[in-house]
């Protein structure tokens, strides 16, 4: 049973909402104004707040601003006294979790309250679809299947035993990401950083499981390509910028530079220079990490379509989507390719690579599913054949 | 929540097949040049035609014609559906905006 905060200056509205929410099985703490509501927030820690207001009022916006400091992850549902879709859209853009129109009945509010209570501070998301009812025929088929399974059980067990005996643990070569639009990847020696352009976030990931360790929302930028640079992270930010972030918990912005060579899809830092590759001119650019990230030299890209760039400690690598391969570039003349590594993960054309990193022994890439946005993003681990790895580490 | 709610593009939904039906609202769960995944409280019919208004990071789109495919109810009772953008010029415009945001494809010269 969750405590829900209700704010409504009109007593009748307050009572209507309270009754509806209690009917749904929740405890309700009601207040007539915002200061009362904030007291409820600090004392009772409600799971969500419902603000009743007329479309012309701005109580919800004030509540959102107040809660930004006190309880930034508390979902706020606006119960509008009148159905006005345009105003509802404004409230959603302002940060309301959801807007509900009259009637404020338990039945009408159940879905919204249920979804808001699931919210864990990450996203507005669809939950599992409702399962369809199974008919008699399906039960019969299930019975037959169970009989067949029992018959095959012995053989399966024997197969498993043999498999266990010869089993060599193989680490997974790909990981599903909990978001759909990964756009850049960087490795800082301990953790991976992945940007998601659609949700305007940069996520920090565990290097072994790729579980999300931390998420930072960046309302002022749409992050794309990433590069790790000492205690900072460079992020290409659409439509035409490169942002330098401090690697603190907030990813504080150190500087913003207008990108002199857009559209940057790959960034890499070699310890001295920042390198970028763009798809507009298809060139690799060498930049001084000064205030404007000035381009000092540019080289024609020697592959088809570049999608990412990284530095392995000795050389620059790019991911060429056209030929589904990694290219190692001559450091003095990146137009010259010194090694090619085919990437089987991209052969089928299902995935579009978006980021690349090297962890000292393997390449790691991020990808979007095609058509874009249809499914969750992916991380691929690209093992390197031993002879190639030796050549990479001791060129 | 203020931080996260606005991340998923709010969308105004009108029913082109049934102008008498009141406009409603929802969010885009994902967006690509050909279509989007939409989540909203109101039920929507498969094969129906919607008119969508939304912003892609500052670029406003109005009256984007979207055909509904595979609507389903999620566990909370929200409708989740794929929509495909019907008009070529609108697909091109959305694609251009998306590309401008991600800058991860060849420049659009169309």
mmCIF file of C-alpha atoms in Angstrom, chain A residues 4-382:
data_model
loop_
_atom_site.group_PDB
_atom_site.id
_atom_site.type_symbol
_atom_site.label_atom_id
_atom_site.label_comp_id
_atom_site.label_asym_id
_atom_site.label_seq_id
_atom_site.Cartn_x
_atom_site.Cartn_y
_atom_site.Cartn_z
ATOM 1 C CA UNK A 4 0.031 9.124 -2.463
ATOM 2 C CA UNK A 5 0.029 12.905 -2.076
ATOM 3 C CA UNK A 6 -2.905 14.867 -3.441
ATOM 4 C CA UNK A 7 -2.944 18.631 -3.894
ATOM 5 C CA UNK A 8 -6.239 20.341 -4.687
ATOM 6 C CA UNK A 9 -7.350 23.703 -3.492
ATOM 7 C CA UNK A 10 -11.010 22.824 -3.986
ATOM 8 C CA UNK A 11 -12.308 20.610 -1.221
ATOM 9 C CA UNK A 12 -14.686 18.669 -3.435
ATOM 10 C CA UNK A 13 -11.927 17.902 -5.929
ATOM 11 C CA UNK A 14 -9.659 16.834 -3.107
ATOM 12 C CA UNK A 15 -12.295 14.457 -1.807
ATOM 13 C CA UNK A 16 -13.034 13.026 -5.255
ATOM 14 C CA UNK A 17 -9.379 12.230 -5.853
ATOM 15 C CA UNK A 18 -8.927 10.860 -2.350
ATOM 16 C CA UNK A 19 -11.875 8.492 -2.699
ATOM 17 C CA UNK A 20 -10.764 7.284 -6.126
ATOM 18 C CA UNK A 21 -7.227 6.574 -4.953
ATOM 19 C CA UNK A 22 -8.379 4.896 -1.760
ATOM 20 C CA UNK A 23 -10.625 2.715 -3.854
ATOM 21 C CA UNK A 24 -7.476 1.613 -5.664
ATOM 22 C CA UNK A 25 -6.047 0.557 -2.309
ATOM 23 C CA UNK A 26 -3.700 3.425 -1.512
ATOM 24 C CA UNK A 27 -3.246 5.677 1.477
ATOM 25 C CA UNK A 28 -3.856 9.291 0.580
ATOM 26 C CA UNK A 29 -2.354 12.359 2.193
ATOM 27 C CA UNK A 30 -4.164 15.415 0.885
ATOM 28 C CA UNK A 31 -3.235 19.071 0.991
ATOM 29 C CA UNK A 32 -5.018 22.179 -0.187
ATOM 30 C CA UNK A 33 -1.890 23.967 -1.363
ATOM 31 C CA UNK A 34 1.697 23.442 -2.359
ATOM 32 C CA UNK A 35 3.258 24.199 0.993
ATOM 33 C CA UNK A 36 1.036 21.549 2.594
ATOM 34 C CA UNK A 37 2.028 19.129 -0.151
ATOM 35 C CA UNK A 38 5.722 19.761 0.408
ATOM 36 C CA UNK A 39 5.230 19.002 4.068
ATOM 37 C CA UNK A 40 3.664 15.680 3.103
ATOM 38 C CA UNK A 41 6.621 14.985 0.819
ATOM 39 C CA UNK A 42 9.174 15.563 3.550
ATOM 40 C CA UNK A 43 7.265 13.740 6.312
ATOM 41 C CA UNK A 44 5.489 10.868 4.603
ATOM 42 C CA UNK A 45 7.630 10.233 1.531
ATOM 43 C CA UNK A 46 4.726 9.610 -0.882
ATOM 44 C CA UNK A 47 5.290 7.499 -3.979
ATOM 45 C CA UNK A 48 3.654 9.996 -6.281
ATOM 46 C CA UNK A 49 1.906 13.346 -6.254
ATOM 47 C CA UNK A 50 -1.365 14.199 -7.934
ATOM 48 C CA UNK A 51 -2.049 17.866 -8.570
ATOM 49 C CA UNK A 52 -5.569 18.989 -9.426
ATOM 50 C CA UNK A 53 -5.785 22.162 -11.440
ATOM 51 C CA UNK A 54 -7.713 23.982 -14.132
ATOM 52 C CA UNK A 55 -5.935 24.167 -17.515
ATOM 53 C CA UNK A 56 -5.259 27.869 -16.994
ATOM 54 C CA UNK A 57 -3.591 27.376 -13.603
ATOM 55 C CA UNK A 58 0.100 26.732 -12.999
ATOM 56 C CA UNK A 59 0.068 24.818 -9.713
ATOM 57 C CA UNK A 60 1.669 21.797 -11.358
ATOM 58 C CA UNK A 61 4.547 23.794 -12.804
ATOM 59 C CA UNK A 62 5.199 25.276 -9.359
ATOM 60 C CA UNK A 63 5.076 21.813 -7.815
ATOM 61 C CA UNK A 64 7.541 20.528 -10.409
ATOM 62 C CA UNK A 65 9.946 23.341 -9.619
ATOM 63 C CA UNK A 66 9.648 22.778 -5.860
ATOM 64 C CA UNK A 67 10.109 19.046 -6.160
ATOM 65 C CA UNK A 68 13.187 19.474 -8.318
ATOM 66 C CA UNK A 69 15.071 20.137 -5.103
ATOM 67 C CA UNK A 70 13.156 18.028 -2.598
ATOM 68 C CA UNK A 71 12.280 14.857 -4.478
ATOM 69 C CA UNK A 72 13.459 14.978 -8.086
ATOM 70 C CA UNK A 73 12.308 11.462 -8.887
ATOM 71 C CA UNK A 74 8.783 11.776 -7.517
ATOM 72 C CA UNK A 75 6.296 11.353 -10.376
ATOM 73 C CA UNK A 76 3.758 14.161 -10.666
ATOM 74 C CA UNK A 77 0.384 13.430 -12.245
ATOM 75 C CA UNK A 78 -1.744 16.402 -13.176
ATOM 76 C CA UNK A 79 -5.488 15.930 -12.842
ATOM 77 C CA UNK A 80 -6.998 18.580 -15.100
ATOM 78 C CA UNK A 81 -10.452 19.827 -14.324
ATOM 79 C CA UNK A 82 -11.171 20.089 -18.027
ATOM 80 C CA UNK A 83 -9.918 18.112 -21.029
ATOM 81 C CA UNK A 84 -7.472 20.314 -22.974
ATOM 82 C CA UNK A 85 -5.016 18.267 -25.011
ATOM 83 C CA UNK A 86 -2.724 21.167 -25.935
ATOM 84 C CA UNK A 87 -2.355 22.135 -22.286
ATOM 85 C CA UNK A 88 -1.728 18.490 -21.367
ATOM 86 C CA UNK A 89 1.107 18.433 -23.869
ATOM 87 C CA UNK A 90 2.631 21.559 -22.299
ATOM 88 C CA UNK A 91 2.523 19.917 -18.898
ATOM 89 C CA UNK A 92 4.186 16.755 -20.211
ATOM 90 C CA UNK A 93 6.902 18.860 -21.780
ATOM 91 C CA UNK A 94 7.346 20.661 -18.470
ATOM 92 C CA UNK A 95 8.063 17.324 -16.838
ATOM 93 C CA UNK A 96 4.734 15.998 -15.573
ATOM 94 C CA UNK A 97 4.668 12.222 -15.593
ATOM 95 C CA UNK A 98 1.150 12.099 -16.969
ATOM 96 C CA UNK A 99 -1.972 14.217 -17.296
ATOM 97 C CA UNK A 100 -5.415 12.801 -16.628
ATOM 98 C CA UNK A 101 -8.692 14.370 -17.651
ATOM 99 C CA UNK A 102 -12.043 14.005 -15.879
ATOM 100 C CA UNK A 103 -13.742 11.884 -14.696
ATOM 101 C CA UNK A 104 -11.400 11.244 -11.788
ATOM 102 C CA UNK A 105 -12.755 7.813 -11.013
ATOM 103 C CA UNK A 106 -10.783 4.848 -9.731
ATOM 104 C CA UNK A 107 -11.385 3.031 -12.995
ATOM 105 C CA UNK A 108 -10.181 5.942 -15.081
ATOM 106 C CA UNK A 109 -7.088 6.610 -12.978
ATOM 107 C CA UNK A 110 -5.994 3.031 -12.326
ATOM 108 C CA UNK A 111 -3.712 2.687 -15.369
ATOM 109 C CA UNK A 112 -1.910 5.964 -14.791
ATOM 110 C CA UNK A 113 -1.394 5.376 -11.078
ATOM 111 C CA UNK A 114 -0.205 1.826 -11.724
ATOM 112 C CA UNK A 115 2.323 2.997 -14.293
ATOM 113 C CA UNK A 116 3.543 5.861 -12.131
ATOM 114 C CA UNK A 117 4.084 3.510 -9.186
ATOM 115 C CA UNK A 118 6.280 1.309 -11.355
ATOM 116 C CA UNK A 119 8.455 4.281 -12.211
ATOM 117 C CA UNK A 120 11.977 3.904 -10.893
ATOM 118 C CA UNK A 121 13.489 7.113 -12.123
ATOM 119 C CA UNK A 122 14.562 5.881 -15.496
ATOM 120 C CA UNK A 123 11.889 6.214 -18.108
ATOM 121 C CA UNK A 124 8.264 6.300 -19.089
ATOM 122 C CA UNK A 125 7.952 2.826 -20.436
ATOM 123 C CA UNK A 126 5.573 0.176 -21.597
ATOM 124 C CA UNK A 127 5.224 -2.791 -19.271
ATOM 125 C CA UNK A 128 4.756 -6.370 -20.418
ATOM 126 C CA UNK A 129 1.762 -6.869 -22.706
ATOM 127 C CA UNK A 130 -1.271 -8.580 -21.237
ATOM 128 C CA UNK A 131 -1.147 -12.312 -21.863
ATOM 129 C CA UNK A 132 -3.849 -13.703 -24.094
ATOM 130 C CA UNK A 133 -6.163 -16.405 -22.761
ATOM 131 C CA UNK A 134 -5.254 -19.951 -23.801
ATOM 132 C CA UNK A 135 -7.981 -22.071 -25.386
ATOM 133 C CA UNK A 136 -8.733 -25.816 -24.960
ATOM 134 C CA UNK A 137 -6.807 -26.649 -28.163
ATOM 135 C CA UNK A 138 -3.763 -24.945 -26.812
ATOM 136 C CA UNK A 139 -3.968 -27.010 -23.599
ATOM 137 C CA UNK A 140 -4.172 -30.232 -25.675
ATOM 138 C CA UNK A 141 -1.119 -29.156 -27.659
ATOM 139 C CA UNK A 142 0.647 -28.376 -24.438
ATOM 140 C CA UNK A 143 -0.152 -31.872 -23.116
ATOM 141 C CA UNK A 144 1.295 -33.507 -26.231
ATOM 142 C CA UNK A 145 4.345 -31.324 -25.935
ATOM 143 C CA UNK A 146 4.877 -32.414 -22.320
ATOM 144 C CA UNK A 147 4.678 -36.100 -23.339
ATOM 145 C CA UNK A 148 7.238 -35.495 -26.068
ATOM 146 C CA UNK A 149 9.444 -33.619 -23.643
ATOM 147 C CA UNK A 150 9.316 -36.468 -21.115
ATOM 148 C CA UNK A 151 10.330 -38.934 -23.816
ATOM 149 C CA UNK A 152 13.251 -36.809 -24.818
ATOM 150 C CA UNK A 153 14.356 -36.064 -21.274
ATOM 151 C CA UNK A 154 16.723 -38.993 -20.926
ATOM 152 C CA UNK A 155 18.493 -38.236 -24.177
ATOM 153 C CA UNK A 156 18.740 -34.600 -23.250
ATOM 154 C CA UNK A 157 20.278 -35.375 -19.852
ATOM 155 C CA UNK A 158 22.888 -37.591 -21.475
ATOM 156 C CA UNK A 159 23.659 -34.844 -23.991
ATOM 157 C CA UNK A 160 23.966 -32.311 -21.186
ATOM 158 C CA UNK A 161 26.325 -34.531 -19.215
ATOM 159 C CA UNK A 162 28.585 -34.937 -22.227
ATOM 160 C CA UNK A 163 28.403 -31.223 -22.913
ATOM 161 C CA UNK A 164 29.328 -30.379 -19.325
ATOM 162 C CA UNK A 165 32.343 -32.629 -19.514
ATOM 163 C CA UNK A 166 33.721 -30.793 -22.517
ATOM 164 C CA UNK A 167 32.432 -27.376 -21.598
ATOM 165 C CA UNK A 168 34.765 -24.430 -21.696
ATOM 166 C CA UNK A 169 33.256 -21.196 -20.374
ATOM 167 C CA UNK A 170 32.844 -18.707 -23.188
ATOM 168 C CA UNK A 171 32.105 -15.120 -22.226
ATOM 169 C CA UNK A 172 29.077 -13.619 -23.927
ATOM 170 C CA UNK A 173 29.896 -11.786 -27.105
ATOM 171 C CA UNK A 174 26.952 -9.413 -26.973
ATOM 172 C CA UNK A 175 24.801 -7.625 -24.425
ATOM 173 C CA UNK A 176 21.374 -6.024 -24.804
ATOM 174 C CA UNK A 177 21.219 -2.437 -23.646
ATOM 175 C CA UNK A 178 18.178 -1.123 -21.770
ATOM 176 C CA UNK A 179 17.704 1.678 -24.314
ATOM 177 C CA UNK A 180 17.257 1.859 -28.070
ATOM 178 C CA UNK A 181 19.515 4.576 -29.407
ATOM 179 C CA UNK A 182 23.146 4.162 -28.333
ATOM 180 C CA UNK A 183 25.183 6.754 -30.189
ATOM 181 C CA UNK A 184 28.699 6.696 -28.799
ATOM 182 C CA UNK A 185 31.025 4.597 -26.664
ATOM 183 C CA UNK A 186 34.127 5.305 -24.607
ATOM 184 C CA UNK A 187 36.217 3.227 -22.200
ATOM 185 C CA UNK A 188 38.051 4.896 -19.325
ATOM 186 C CA UNK A 189 40.078 1.864 -18.261
ATOM 187 C CA UNK A 190 37.496 0.743 -15.686
ATOM 188 C CA UNK A 191 34.056 1.427 -17.041
ATOM 189 C CA UNK A 192 32.255 2.006 -20.301
ATOM 190 C CA UNK A 193 30.378 5.179 -21.119
ATOM 191 C CA UNK A 194 27.564 5.017 -23.644
ATOM 192 C CA UNK A 195 25.481 7.923 -24.914
ATOM 193 C CA UNK A 196 21.848 7.580 -25.925
ATOM 194 C CA UNK A 197 20.783 10.385 -28.216
ATOM 195 C CA UNK A 198 17.046 9.850 -27.990
ATOM 196 C CA UNK A 199 16.859 10.105 -24.217
ATOM 197 C CA UNK A 200 19.718 12.651 -24.069
ATOM 198 C CA UNK A 201 21.631 10.629 -21.542
ATOM 199 C CA UNK A 202 25.076 9.237 -20.940
ATOM 200 C CA UNK A 203 25.149 5.927 -19.097
ATOM 201 C CA UNK A 204 28.031 4.421 -17.162
ATOM 202 C CA UNK A 205 28.235 0.633 -17.546
ATOM 203 C CA UNK A 206 29.860 -2.218 -15.689
ATOM 204 C CA UNK A 207 32.743 -3.520 -17.840
ATOM 205 C CA UNK A 208 31.824 -7.179 -17.351
ATOM 206 C CA UNK A 209 28.053 -7.295 -17.363
ATOM 207 C CA UNK A 210 27.279 -3.975 -19.064
ATOM 208 C CA UNK A 211 24.697 -3.311 -16.373
ATOM 209 C CA UNK A 212 23.925 0.391 -16.064
ATOM 210 C CA UNK A 213 25.772 1.787 -13.045
ATOM 211 C CA UNK A 214 24.740 5.390 -13.387
ATOM 212 C CA UNK A 215 22.706 7.530 -15.749
ATOM 213 C CA UNK A 216 23.124 11.207 -16.351
ATOM 214 C CA UNK A 217 20.456 13.143 -18.213
ATOM 215 C CA UNK A 218 21.793 16.054 -20.254
ATOM 216 C CA UNK A 219 18.918 18.402 -21.027
ATOM 217 C CA UNK A 220 21.120 20.865 -22.899
ATOM 218 C CA UNK A 221 22.662 18.485 -25.403
ATOM 219 C CA UNK A 222 21.952 15.500 -27.607
ATOM 220 C CA UNK A 223 25.041 13.362 -27.071
ATOM 221 C CA UNK A 224 26.566 11.288 -29.848
ATOM 222 C CA UNK A 225 30.148 10.122 -30.299
ATOM 223 C CA UNK A 226 32.237 9.913 -27.112
ATOM 224 C CA UNK A 227 35.955 9.956 -26.329
ATOM 225 C CA UNK A 228 37.671 9.443 -22.991
ATOM 226 C CA UNK A 229 40.409 11.984 -22.309
ATOM 227 C CA UNK A 230 42.049 11.647 -18.908
ATOM 228 C CA UNK A 231 39.604 13.010 -16.364
ATOM 229 C CA UNK A 232 37.210 14.231 -19.025
ATOM 230 C CA UNK A 233 34.780 12.892 -21.571
ATOM 231 C CA UNK A 234 34.275 14.545 -24.950
ATOM 232 C CA UNK A 235 30.805 14.217 -26.443
ATOM 233 C CA UNK A 236 29.781 15.236 -29.932
ATOM 234 C CA UNK A 237 26.503 17.046 -29.324
ATOM 235 C CA UNK A 238 23.967 17.530 -32.075
ATOM 236 C CA UNK A 239 23.358 19.560 -34.034
ATOM 237 C CA UNK A 240 26.824 21.058 -34.095
ATOM 238 C CA UNK A 241 28.860 21.021 -30.934
ATOM 239 C CA UNK A 242 31.442 19.128 -28.957
ATOM 240 C CA UNK A 243 31.042 19.203 -25.187
ATOM 241 C CA UNK A 244 33.786 18.426 -22.715
ATOM 242 C CA UNK A 245 32.464 16.863 -19.511
ATOM 243 C CA UNK A 246 34.292 16.368 -16.258
ATOM 244 C CA UNK A 247 34.066 12.723 -15.192
ATOM 245 C CA UNK A 248 32.292 13.530 -11.952
ATOM 246 C CA UNK A 249 28.917 12.174 -10.913
ATOM 247 C CA UNK A 250 27.086 14.990 -12.655
ATOM 248 C CA UNK A 251 29.246 14.960 -15.787
ATOM 249 C CA UNK A 252 29.698 18.684 -15.258
ATOM 250 C CA UNK A 253 30.258 20.645 -18.449
ATOM 251 C CA UNK A 254 33.784 22.035 -18.700
ATOM 252 C CA UNK A 255 33.434 23.587 -22.134
ATOM 253 C CA UNK A 256 31.254 23.670 -25.226
ATOM 254 C CA UNK A 257 32.818 24.163 -28.652
ATOM 255 C CA UNK A 258 31.181 24.698 -31.996
ATOM 256 C CA UNK A 259 32.125 21.716 -34.150
ATOM 257 C CA UNK A 260 34.238 23.085 -36.999
ATOM 258 C CA UNK A 261 33.944 19.802 -38.912
ATOM 259 C CA UNK A 262 30.450 18.339 -38.480
ATOM 260 C CA UNK A 263 28.765 15.792 -38.669
ATOM 261 C CA UNK A 264 31.007 14.073 -36.159
ATOM 262 C CA UNK A 265 30.227 10.376 -35.714
ATOM 263 C CA UNK A 266 33.486 9.286 -34.114
ATOM 264 C CA UNK A 267 35.834 10.781 -31.531
ATOM 265 C CA UNK A 268 39.130 9.518 -30.120
ATOM 266 C CA UNK A 269 41.776 11.058 -27.886
ATOM 267 C CA UNK A 270 45.398 9.952 -28.219
ATOM 268 C CA UNK A 271 46.721 11.754 -25.146
ATOM 269 C CA UNK A 272 47.665 14.838 -27.100
ATOM 270 C CA UNK A 273 45.225 15.383 -29.938
ATOM 271 C CA UNK A 274 41.507 14.875 -30.279
ATOM 272 C CA UNK A 275 40.588 13.028 -33.483
ATOM 273 C CA UNK A 276 37.200 13.084 -35.139
ATOM 274 C CA UNK A 277 35.614 11.588 -38.205
ATOM 275 C CA UNK A 278 32.628 13.088 -39.975
ATOM 276 C CA UNK A 279 30.142 11.747 -42.473
ATOM 277 C CA UNK A 280 29.623 15.043 -44.277
ATOM 278 C CA UNK A 281 33.052 15.284 -45.918
ATOM 279 C CA UNK A 282 34.120 11.756 -44.913
ATOM 280 C CA UNK A 283 37.369 12.946 -43.402
ATOM 281 C CA UNK A 284 39.380 12.207 -40.309
ATOM 282 C CA UNK A 285 40.317 15.404 -38.487
ATOM 283 C CA UNK A 286 43.212 16.006 -36.127
ATOM 284 C CA UNK A 287 42.334 18.653 -33.554
ATOM 285 C CA UNK A 288 44.147 20.533 -30.842
ATOM 286 C CA UNK A 289 42.202 20.307 -27.599
ATOM 287 C CA UNK A 290 42.048 24.097 -27.343
ATOM 288 C CA UNK A 291 38.954 26.174 -26.726
ATOM 289 C CA UNK A 292 37.626 25.750 -30.252
ATOM 290 C CA UNK A 293 38.989 22.224 -30.817
ATOM 291 C CA UNK A 294 40.749 23.637 -33.878
ATOM 292 C CA UNK A 295 41.270 21.291 -36.780
ATOM 293 C CA UNK A 296 44.944 21.266 -37.754
ATOM 294 C CA UNK A 297 44.885 18.523 -40.362
ATOM 295 C CA UNK A 298 42.255 16.523 -42.235
ATOM 296 C CA UNK A 299 42.634 13.251 -44.104
ATOM 297 C CA UNK A 300 40.219 11.578 -46.543
ATOM 298 C CA UNK A 301 38.556 8.582 -44.941
ATOM 299 C CA UNK A 302 39.920 5.459 -46.642
ATOM 300 C CA UNK A 303 36.792 3.297 -46.161
ATOM 301 C CA UNK A 304 33.098 3.533 -47.071
ATOM 302 C CA UNK A 305 30.935 5.047 -44.324
ATOM 303 C CA UNK A 306 32.671 5.686 -40.996
ATOM 304 C CA UNK A 307 30.539 5.208 -37.909
ATOM 305 C CA UNK A 308 32.980 5.344 -34.996
ATOM 306 C CA UNK A 309 36.552 6.009 -33.989
ATOM 307 C CA UNK A 310 38.842 4.889 -31.165
ATOM 308 C CA UNK A 311 42.488 4.876 -30.108
ATOM 309 C CA UNK A 312 44.189 1.655 -28.981
ATOM 310 C CA UNK A 313 47.162 3.336 -27.292
ATOM 311 C CA UNK A 314 49.239 3.268 -30.466
ATOM 312 C CA UNK A 315 46.962 3.717 -33.439
ATOM 313 C CA UNK A 316 43.594 5.043 -34.517
ATOM 314 C CA UNK A 317 40.848 2.621 -35.480
ATOM 315 C CA UNK A 318 37.587 3.281 -37.235
ATOM 316 C CA UNK A 319 34.504 1.184 -37.787
ATOM 317 C CA UNK A 320 33.545 1.124 -41.461
ATOM 318 C CA UNK A 321 29.901 0.253 -41.855
ATOM 319 C CA UNK A 322 29.995 -0.206 -45.622
ATOM 320 C CA UNK A 323 32.482 -3.042 -45.442
ATOM 321 C CA UNK A 324 31.584 -4.191 -41.913
ATOM 322 C CA UNK A 325 35.168 -4.018 -40.748
ATOM 323 C CA UNK A 326 37.579 -2.285 -38.427
ATOM 324 C CA UNK A 327 40.308 -0.228 -40.035
ATOM 325 C CA UNK A 328 43.595 0.564 -38.333
ATOM 326 C CA UNK A 329 44.946 3.863 -39.590
ATOM 327 C CA UNK A 330 48.534 4.872 -40.010
ATOM 328 C CA UNK A 331 49.079 7.354 -37.218
ATOM 329 C CA UNK A 332 51.039 9.791 -39.372
ATOM 330 C CA UNK A 333 48.767 9.460 -42.347
ATOM 331 C CA UNK A 334 45.338 8.142 -41.311
ATOM 332 C CA UNK A 335 44.391 7.885 -44.960
ATOM 333 C CA UNK A 336 46.577 4.769 -45.077
ATOM 334 C CA UNK A 337 45.089 1.558 -43.669
ATOM 335 C CA UNK A 338 47.526 -0.748 -41.874
ATOM 336 C CA UNK A 339 45.149 -3.500 -40.760
ATOM 337 C CA UNK A 340 41.606 -4.662 -41.458
ATOM 338 C CA UNK A 341 39.537 -6.799 -39.122
ATOM 339 C CA UNK A 342 36.161 -8.063 -40.424
ATOM 340 C CA UNK A 343 33.242 -7.809 -38.004
ATOM 341 C CA UNK A 344 30.937 -10.804 -38.227
ATOM 342 C CA UNK A 345 28.389 -9.241 -35.880
ATOM 343 C CA UNK A 346 27.450 -6.728 -38.566
ATOM 344 C CA UNK A 347 27.305 -9.121 -41.521
ATOM 345 C CA UNK A 348 23.557 -9.677 -41.437
ATOM 346 C CA UNK A 349 22.682 -5.986 -41.714
ATOM 347 C CA UNK A 350 20.417 -6.091 -38.661
ATOM 348 C CA UNK A 351 22.633 -3.763 -36.648
ATOM 349 C CA UNK A 352 24.009 -0.337 -37.361
ATOM 350 C CA UNK A 353 27.257 0.334 -35.424
ATOM 351 C CA UNK A 354 27.416 3.608 -33.525
ATOM 352 C CA UNK A 355 30.370 3.456 -31.134
ATOM 353 C CA UNK A 356 33.749 1.800 -30.732
ATOM 354 C CA UNK A 357 36.249 1.271 -27.914
ATOM 355 C CA UNK A 358 39.333 -0.839 -27.227
ATOM 356 C CA UNK A 359 39.818 -2.348 -23.777
ATOM 357 C CA UNK A 360 43.408 -3.521 -24.202
ATOM 358 C CA UNK A 361 42.612 -6.904 -25.702
ATOM 359 C CA UNK A 362 39.236 -6.659 -27.421
ATOM 360 C CA UNK A 363 37.212 -4.197 -29.401
ATOM 361 C CA UNK A 364 33.766 -3.311 -28.141
ATOM 362 C CA UNK A 365 31.088 -1.660 -30.242
ATOM 363 C CA UNK A 366 27.578 -0.344 -29.700
ATOM 364 C CA UNK A 367 24.807 -0.689 -32.246
ATOM 365 C CA UNK A 368 21.259 0.323 -33.019
ATOM 366 C CA UNK A 369 18.826 -2.178 -34.443
ATOM 367 C CA UNK A 370 17.553 -1.469 -37.943
ATOM 368 C CA UNK A 371 15.168 -0.034 -38.815
ATOM 369 C CA UNK A 372 16.313 2.540 -36.329
ATOM 370 C CA UNK A 373 14.585 2.525 -32.999
ATOM 371 C CA UNK A 374 12.712 -0.764 -33.478
ATOM 372 C CA UNK A 375 14.450 -2.610 -30.660
ATOM 373 C CA UNK A 376 16.913 -2.234 -27.831
ATOM 374 C CA UNK A 377 20.505 -1.266 -28.529
ATOM 375 C CA UNK A 378 23.310 -3.771 -28.353
ATOM 376 C CA UNK A 379 26.923 -4.042 -27.262
ATOM 377 C CA UNK A 380 29.135 -6.407 -29.250
ATOM 378 C CA UNK A 381 32.444 -7.770 -28.015
ATOM 379 C CA UNK A 382 34.863 -8.405 -30.860
#
